[in-house]
Coordinates of C-alpha atoms and ligand atoms in Angstrom, one line a residue:
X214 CA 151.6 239.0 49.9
X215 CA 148.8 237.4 52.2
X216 CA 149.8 233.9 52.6
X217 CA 146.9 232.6 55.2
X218 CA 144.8 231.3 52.1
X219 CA 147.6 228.7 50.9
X220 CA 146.8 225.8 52.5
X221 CA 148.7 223.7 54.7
X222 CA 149.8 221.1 52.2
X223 CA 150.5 220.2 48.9
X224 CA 151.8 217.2 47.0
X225 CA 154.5 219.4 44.9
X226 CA 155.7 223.1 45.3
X227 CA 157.5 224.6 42.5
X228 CA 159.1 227.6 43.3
X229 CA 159.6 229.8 40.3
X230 CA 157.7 230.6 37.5
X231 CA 159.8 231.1 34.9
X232 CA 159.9 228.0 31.7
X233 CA 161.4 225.7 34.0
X234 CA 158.9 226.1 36.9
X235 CA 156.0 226.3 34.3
X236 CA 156.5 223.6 32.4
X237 CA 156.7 221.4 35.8
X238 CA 153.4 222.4 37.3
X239 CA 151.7 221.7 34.3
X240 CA 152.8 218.3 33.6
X241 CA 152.2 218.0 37.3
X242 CA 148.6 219.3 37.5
X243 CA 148.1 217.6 34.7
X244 CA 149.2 214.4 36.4
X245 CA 146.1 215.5 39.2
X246 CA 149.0 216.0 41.5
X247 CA 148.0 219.2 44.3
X248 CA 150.7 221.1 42.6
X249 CA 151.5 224.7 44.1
X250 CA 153.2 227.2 42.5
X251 CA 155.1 230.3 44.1
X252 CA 156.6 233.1 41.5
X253 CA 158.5 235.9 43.6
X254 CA 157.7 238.9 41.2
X255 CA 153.9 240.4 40.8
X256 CA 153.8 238.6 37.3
X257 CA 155.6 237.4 34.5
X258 CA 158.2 240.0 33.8
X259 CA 160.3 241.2 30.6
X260 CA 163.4 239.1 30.6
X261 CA 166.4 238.2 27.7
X262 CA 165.8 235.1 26.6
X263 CA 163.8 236.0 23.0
X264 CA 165.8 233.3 20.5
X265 CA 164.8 229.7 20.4
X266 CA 165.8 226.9 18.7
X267 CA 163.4 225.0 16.4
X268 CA 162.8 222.3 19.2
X269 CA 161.4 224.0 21.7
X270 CA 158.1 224.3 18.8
X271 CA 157.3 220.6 19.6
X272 CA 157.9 220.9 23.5
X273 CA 155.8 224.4 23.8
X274 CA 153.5 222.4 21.4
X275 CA 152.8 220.0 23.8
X276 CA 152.4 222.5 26.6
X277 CA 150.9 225.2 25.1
X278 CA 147.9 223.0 23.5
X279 CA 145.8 226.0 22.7
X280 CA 149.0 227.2 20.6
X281 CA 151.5 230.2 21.4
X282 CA 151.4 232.1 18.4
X283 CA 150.8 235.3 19.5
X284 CA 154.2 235.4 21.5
X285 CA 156.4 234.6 18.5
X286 CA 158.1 238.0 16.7
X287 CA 160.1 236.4 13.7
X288 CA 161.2 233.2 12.5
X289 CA 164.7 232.3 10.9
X290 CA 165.6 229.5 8.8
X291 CA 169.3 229.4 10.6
X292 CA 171.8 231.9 12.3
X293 CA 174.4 233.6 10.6
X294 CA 177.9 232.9 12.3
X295 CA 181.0 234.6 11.9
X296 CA 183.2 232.0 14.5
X297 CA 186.8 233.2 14.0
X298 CA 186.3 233.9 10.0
X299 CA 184.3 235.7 7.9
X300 CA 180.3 235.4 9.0
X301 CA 178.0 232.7 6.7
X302 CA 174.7 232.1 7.3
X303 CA 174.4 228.1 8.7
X304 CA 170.5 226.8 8.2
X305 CA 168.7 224.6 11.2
X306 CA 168.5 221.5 8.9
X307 CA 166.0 220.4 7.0
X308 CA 163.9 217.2 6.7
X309 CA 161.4 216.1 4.2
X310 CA 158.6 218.1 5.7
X311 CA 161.1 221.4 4.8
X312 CA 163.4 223.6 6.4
X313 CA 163.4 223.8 10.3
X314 CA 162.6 226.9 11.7
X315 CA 163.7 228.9 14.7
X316 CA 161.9 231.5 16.6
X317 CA 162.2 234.8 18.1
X318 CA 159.5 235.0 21.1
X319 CA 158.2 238.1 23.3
X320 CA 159.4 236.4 26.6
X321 CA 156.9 238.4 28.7
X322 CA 153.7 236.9 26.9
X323 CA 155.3 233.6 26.1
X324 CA 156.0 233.2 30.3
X325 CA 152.5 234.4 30.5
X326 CA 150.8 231.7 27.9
X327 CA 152.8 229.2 30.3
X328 CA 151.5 230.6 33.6
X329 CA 147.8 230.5 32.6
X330 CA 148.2 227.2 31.0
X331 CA 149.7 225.5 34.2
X332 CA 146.6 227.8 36.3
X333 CA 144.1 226.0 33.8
X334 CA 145.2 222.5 34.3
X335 CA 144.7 223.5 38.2
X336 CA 148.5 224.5 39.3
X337 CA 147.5 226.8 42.6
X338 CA 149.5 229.8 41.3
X339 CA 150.8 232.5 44.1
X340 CA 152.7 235.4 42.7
X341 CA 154.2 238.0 45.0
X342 CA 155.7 234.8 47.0
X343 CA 158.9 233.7 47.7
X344 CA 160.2 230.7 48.8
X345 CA 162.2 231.2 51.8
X346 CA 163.3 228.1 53.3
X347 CA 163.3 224.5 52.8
X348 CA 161.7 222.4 55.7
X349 CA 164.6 219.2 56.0
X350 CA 163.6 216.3 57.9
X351 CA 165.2 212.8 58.2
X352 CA 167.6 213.7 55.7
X353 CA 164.8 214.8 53.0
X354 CA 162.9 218.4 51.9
X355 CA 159.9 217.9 53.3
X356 CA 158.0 221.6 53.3
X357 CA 159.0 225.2 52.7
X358 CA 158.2 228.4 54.2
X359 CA 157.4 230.5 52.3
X360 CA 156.3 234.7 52.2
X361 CA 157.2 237.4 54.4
X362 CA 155.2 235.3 57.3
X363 CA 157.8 232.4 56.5
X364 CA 154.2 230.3 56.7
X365 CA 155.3 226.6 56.1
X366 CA 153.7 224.4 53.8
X367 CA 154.2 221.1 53.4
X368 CA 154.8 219.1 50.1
X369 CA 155.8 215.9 48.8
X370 CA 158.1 217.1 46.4
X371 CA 159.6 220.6 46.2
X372 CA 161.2 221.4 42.2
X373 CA 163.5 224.5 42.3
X374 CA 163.1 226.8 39.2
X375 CA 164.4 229.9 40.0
X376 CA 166.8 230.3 37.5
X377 CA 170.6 231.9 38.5
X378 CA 169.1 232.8 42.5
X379 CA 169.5 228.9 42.8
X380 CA 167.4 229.5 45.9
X381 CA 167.3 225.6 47.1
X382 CA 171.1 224.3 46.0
X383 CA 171.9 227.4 48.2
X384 CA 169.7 226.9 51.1
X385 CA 171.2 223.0 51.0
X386 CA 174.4 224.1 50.5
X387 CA 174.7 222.2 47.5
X388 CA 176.2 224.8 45.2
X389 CA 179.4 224.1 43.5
X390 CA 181.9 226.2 42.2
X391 CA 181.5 227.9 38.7
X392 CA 182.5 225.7 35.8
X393 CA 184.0 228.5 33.7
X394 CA 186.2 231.2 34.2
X395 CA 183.7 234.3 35.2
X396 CA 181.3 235.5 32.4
X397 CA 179.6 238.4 32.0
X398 CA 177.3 239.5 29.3
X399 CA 176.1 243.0 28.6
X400 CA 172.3 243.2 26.9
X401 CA 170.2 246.1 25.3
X402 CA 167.4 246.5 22.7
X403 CA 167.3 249.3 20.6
X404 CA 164.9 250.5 17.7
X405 CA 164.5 251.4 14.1
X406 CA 165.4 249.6 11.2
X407 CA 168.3 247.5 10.4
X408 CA 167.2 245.4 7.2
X409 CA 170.7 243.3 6.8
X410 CA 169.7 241.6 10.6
X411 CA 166.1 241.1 9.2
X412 CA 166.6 237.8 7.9
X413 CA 168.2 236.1 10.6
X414 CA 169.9 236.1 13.7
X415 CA 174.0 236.6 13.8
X416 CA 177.1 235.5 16.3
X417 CA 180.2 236.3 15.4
X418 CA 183.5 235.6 17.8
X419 CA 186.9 236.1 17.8
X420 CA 189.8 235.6 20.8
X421 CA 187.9 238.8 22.9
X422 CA 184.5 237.7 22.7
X423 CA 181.2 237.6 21.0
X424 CA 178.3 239.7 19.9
X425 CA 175.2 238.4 18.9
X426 CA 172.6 241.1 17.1
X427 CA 168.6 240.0 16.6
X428 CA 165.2 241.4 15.5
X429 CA 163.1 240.8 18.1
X430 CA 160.4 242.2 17.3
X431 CA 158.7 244.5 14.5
X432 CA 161.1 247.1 14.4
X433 CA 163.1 246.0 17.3
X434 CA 166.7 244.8 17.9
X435 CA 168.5 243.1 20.5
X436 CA 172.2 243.1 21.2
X437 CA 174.5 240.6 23.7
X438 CA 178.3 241.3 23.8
X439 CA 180.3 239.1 26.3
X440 CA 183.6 239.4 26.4
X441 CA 186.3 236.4 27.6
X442 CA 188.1 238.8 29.8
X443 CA 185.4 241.1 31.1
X444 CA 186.0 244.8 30.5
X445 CA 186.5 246.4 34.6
X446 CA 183.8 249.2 34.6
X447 CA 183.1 249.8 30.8
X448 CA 179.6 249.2 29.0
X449 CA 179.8 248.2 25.7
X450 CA 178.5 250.2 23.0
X451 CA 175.6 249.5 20.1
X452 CA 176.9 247.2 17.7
X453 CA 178.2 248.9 14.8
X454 CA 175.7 247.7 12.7
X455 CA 172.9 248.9 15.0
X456 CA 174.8 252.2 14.6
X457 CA 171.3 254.1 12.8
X458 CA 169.0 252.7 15.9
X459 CA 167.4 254.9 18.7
X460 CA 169.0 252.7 22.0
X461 CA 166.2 251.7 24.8
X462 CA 167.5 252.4 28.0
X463 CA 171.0 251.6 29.3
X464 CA 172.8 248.5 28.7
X465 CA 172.3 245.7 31.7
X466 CA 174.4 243.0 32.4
X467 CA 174.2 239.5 33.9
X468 CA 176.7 237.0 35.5
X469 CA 176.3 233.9 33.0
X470 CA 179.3 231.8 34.3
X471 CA 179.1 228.4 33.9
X472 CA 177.5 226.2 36.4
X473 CA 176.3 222.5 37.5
X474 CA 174.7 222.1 40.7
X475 CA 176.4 218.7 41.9
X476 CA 173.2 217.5 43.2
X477 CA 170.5 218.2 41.4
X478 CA 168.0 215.9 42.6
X479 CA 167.9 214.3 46.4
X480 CA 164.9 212.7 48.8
X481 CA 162.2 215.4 48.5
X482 CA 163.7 217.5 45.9
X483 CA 164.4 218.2 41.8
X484 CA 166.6 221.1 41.1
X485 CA 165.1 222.4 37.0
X486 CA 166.0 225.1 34.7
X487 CA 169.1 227.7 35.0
X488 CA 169.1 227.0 39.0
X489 CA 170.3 223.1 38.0
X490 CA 172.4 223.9 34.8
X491 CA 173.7 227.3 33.7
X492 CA 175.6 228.1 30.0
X493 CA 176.2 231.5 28.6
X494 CA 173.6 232.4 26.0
X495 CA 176.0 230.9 23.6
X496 CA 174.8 227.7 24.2
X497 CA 171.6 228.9 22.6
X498 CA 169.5 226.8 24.2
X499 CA 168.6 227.8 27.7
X500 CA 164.9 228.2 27.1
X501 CA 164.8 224.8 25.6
X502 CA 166.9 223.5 28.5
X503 CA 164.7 224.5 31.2
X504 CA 161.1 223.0 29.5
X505 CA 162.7 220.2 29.2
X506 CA 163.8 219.7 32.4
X507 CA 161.0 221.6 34.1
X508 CA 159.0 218.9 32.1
X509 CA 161.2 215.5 32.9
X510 CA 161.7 216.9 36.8
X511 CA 157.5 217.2 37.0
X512 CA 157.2 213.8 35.3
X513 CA 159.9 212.1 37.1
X514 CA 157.4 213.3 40.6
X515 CA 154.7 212.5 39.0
X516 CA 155.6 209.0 38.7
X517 CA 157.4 208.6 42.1
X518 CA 153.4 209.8 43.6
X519 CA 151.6 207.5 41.7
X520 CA 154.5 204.5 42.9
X521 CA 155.5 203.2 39.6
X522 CA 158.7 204.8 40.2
X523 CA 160.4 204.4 43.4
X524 CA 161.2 208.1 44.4
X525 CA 165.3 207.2 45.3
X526 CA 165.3 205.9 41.6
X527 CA 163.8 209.0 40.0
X528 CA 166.1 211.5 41.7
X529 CA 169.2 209.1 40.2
X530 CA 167.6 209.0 37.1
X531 CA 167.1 212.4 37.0
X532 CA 170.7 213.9 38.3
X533 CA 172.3 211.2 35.8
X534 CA 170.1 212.5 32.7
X535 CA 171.0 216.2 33.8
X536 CA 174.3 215.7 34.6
X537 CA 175.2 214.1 31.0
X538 CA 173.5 216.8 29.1
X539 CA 175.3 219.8 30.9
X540 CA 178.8 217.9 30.8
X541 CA 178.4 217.0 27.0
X542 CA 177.4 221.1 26.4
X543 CA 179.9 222.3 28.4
X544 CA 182.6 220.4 26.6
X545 CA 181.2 221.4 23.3
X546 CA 181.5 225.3 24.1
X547 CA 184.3 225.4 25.9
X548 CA 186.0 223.5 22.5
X549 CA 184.6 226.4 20.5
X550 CA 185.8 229.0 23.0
X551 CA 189.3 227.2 22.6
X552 CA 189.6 227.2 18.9
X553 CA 189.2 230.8 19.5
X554 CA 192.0 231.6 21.8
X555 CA 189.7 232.3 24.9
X556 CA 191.5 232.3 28.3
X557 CA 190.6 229.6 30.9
X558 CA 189.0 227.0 28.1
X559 CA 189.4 224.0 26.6
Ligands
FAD1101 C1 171.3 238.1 28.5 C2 170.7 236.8 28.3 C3 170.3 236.4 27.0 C4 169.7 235.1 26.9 N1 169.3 234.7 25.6 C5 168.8 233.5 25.4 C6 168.3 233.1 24.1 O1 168.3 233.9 23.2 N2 167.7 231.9 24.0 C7 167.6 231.0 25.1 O2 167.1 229.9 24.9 N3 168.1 231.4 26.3 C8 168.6 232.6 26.5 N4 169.0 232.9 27.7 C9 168.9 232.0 28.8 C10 167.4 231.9 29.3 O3 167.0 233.2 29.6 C11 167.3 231.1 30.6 O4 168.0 229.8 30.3 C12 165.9 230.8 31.0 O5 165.1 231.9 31.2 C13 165.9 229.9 32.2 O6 164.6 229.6 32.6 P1 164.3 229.2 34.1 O7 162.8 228.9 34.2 O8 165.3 228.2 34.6 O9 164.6 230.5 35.0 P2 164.0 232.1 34.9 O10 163.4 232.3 33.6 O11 165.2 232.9 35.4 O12 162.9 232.0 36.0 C14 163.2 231.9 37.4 C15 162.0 232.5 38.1 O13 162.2 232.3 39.5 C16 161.7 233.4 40.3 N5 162.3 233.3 41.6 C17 163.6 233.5 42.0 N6 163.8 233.3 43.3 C18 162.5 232.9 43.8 C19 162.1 232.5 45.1 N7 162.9 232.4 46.2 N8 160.7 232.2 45.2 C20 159.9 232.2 44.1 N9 160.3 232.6 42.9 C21 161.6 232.9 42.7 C22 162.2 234.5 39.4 O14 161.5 235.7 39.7 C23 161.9 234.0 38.0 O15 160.6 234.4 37.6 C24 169.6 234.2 28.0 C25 170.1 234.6 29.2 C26 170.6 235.9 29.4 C27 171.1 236.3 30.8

């Protein structure tokens, strides 16, 4: 890409444009900050990611003001789960509005509502772009260069988003070692008709693993399977109970081990979204995870520019807030992993 147009500054740079990165510049722009944001790939691309919990409604609500309807596939009352005994189906809650709903959401268009939305509320979007470097000065991040030029831009604030390439905490040096043992999970789609998964969403574990099986879509299906000890060379099979469905494409797999990075927020920098905290999809909410800290990392700058936060303050804030939420979900997997037997938990 042609960087010469981007100019020479910017009060925030977000690089990645994924939830996290999204929901960032748009609380930024909103804010009337000169926010800039880089997303490495031509556009928003097809990527897992399709279940979310009923929480992330009120958070898209609030970002997505012109709604997001048309990227939601199915909703489900609850998930069926099958965690070392024989699968029931376990509801969301309720309150006295009614049942809580989850959502199954076409990730592409969904990343897409969230990339025009931040554009709209004046976000200076650059796709095509990567972030290459991290301009430190003084001890602080203080500009990035940034396509194949390596043209450097300087910013205020620079909010890492880009999910598991964790391109800043590497860059600083700042990434830890992996909080779990190492986790992979395989992940395919396939299509036809399987009515018993119509209804809901399902998980069920034992001591090798889990497999989670989902509609995605009108006549569409998605499969995970990660095993505790993965399996040297061998892609798993379709589910048994996707048995009768037409498989799209070959299996892919992605490294989900655990992760924290230490330092998640610093002079000059937030760190949002997988790149900051990273669960197997069995946490279930990693969507949810990254708005919200896309959203508190953009307010949090937000507040430092306008001086009624003292920047040193809102980078403690924000690696304290991050930090306590990762450690309290980490604990509560690894538990669950350990009632099953799993190696290296508990
Ligand atoms: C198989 C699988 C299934 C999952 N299922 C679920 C699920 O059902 N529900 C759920 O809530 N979560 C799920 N997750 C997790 C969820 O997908 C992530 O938590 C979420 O996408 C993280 O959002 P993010 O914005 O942090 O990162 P991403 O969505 O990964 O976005 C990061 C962006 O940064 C860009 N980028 C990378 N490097 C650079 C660079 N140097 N410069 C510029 N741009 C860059 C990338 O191209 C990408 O667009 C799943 C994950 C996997 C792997």
């Amino acid at each position: 890409m042609d960087t010469r147009h981007i100019g020479p500054q910017a009060d925030v740079l977000i690089a990645g444009a994924g939830p996290a990165g999204c929901a960032a510049a748009i609380v930024c722009a909103v804010a009337g900050l000169r926010t800039v944001l880089l997303e490495r790939a031509p556009g928003p691309v097809s990527r897992p990611g399709e279940a979310l919990h009923p929480g992330a409604e009120v958070l898209l609500a609030r970002l997505l003001p012109d709604g997001f309807a048309d990227a939601v596939r199915a909703r489900h009352e609850g998930i069926t789960v099958g965690w070392g005994a024989e699968p029931r189906f376990q509801p969301f809650g309720q309150d006295a509005a009614g049942s809580w709903y989850g959502f199954q959401v076409d990730r592409q268009r969904l990343d897409a509502l969230l990339l025009d939305r931040a554009r709209q509320a004046g976000a200076e979007v650059h796709l095509g772009c990567r972030a290459l470097e991290p301009v430190v000065e003084g001890g602080a991040v203080n500009g990035v260069r940034l396509g194949r030029a390596g043209r450097l831009l300087r910013t205020g604030t620079v909010i890492d988003a880009t999910g598991r390439v964790r391109w800043l905490s590497r860059a600083l040096g700042l990434s830890g070692p992996p909080r779990s043992p190492r986790l992979l999970t395989w992940y395919g789609y396939a299509t036809g008709a399987c009515p018993e998964r119509d209804a809901a969403p399902a998980i069920v574990a034992d001591g090798s693993g889990w497999t989670w099986t989902a509609r995605v879509g009108p006549d569409r299906y998605q499969w995970m399977r990660l095993d505790f000890v993965p399996q040297q060379g061998r892609r798993p099979r379709l589910p048994q109970e996707f048995a009768g469905l037409e498989p799209e494409g070959r299996p892919r797999a992605a490294d989900v081990s655990w992760r924290l990075c230490p330092q998640p927020a610093g002079p000059g920098w937030f760190i949002a979204g997988d790149a900051g905290v990273l669960l197997d999809p069995a946490s279930s909410h990693g969507v949810l995870r990254a708005l919200l800290s896309g959203w508190t990392a953009g307010s949090l700058t937000a507040a430092a520019a306008d001086r009624s936060l003292e920047p040193g303050r809102a980078a403690g804030m924000y690696r304290e807030w991050l930090r306590e939420g990762a450690e309290r979900d980490m604990t509560h997997l690894s538990a669950r992993y350990a009632e099953l037997g799993a190696p290296g938990f508990g």
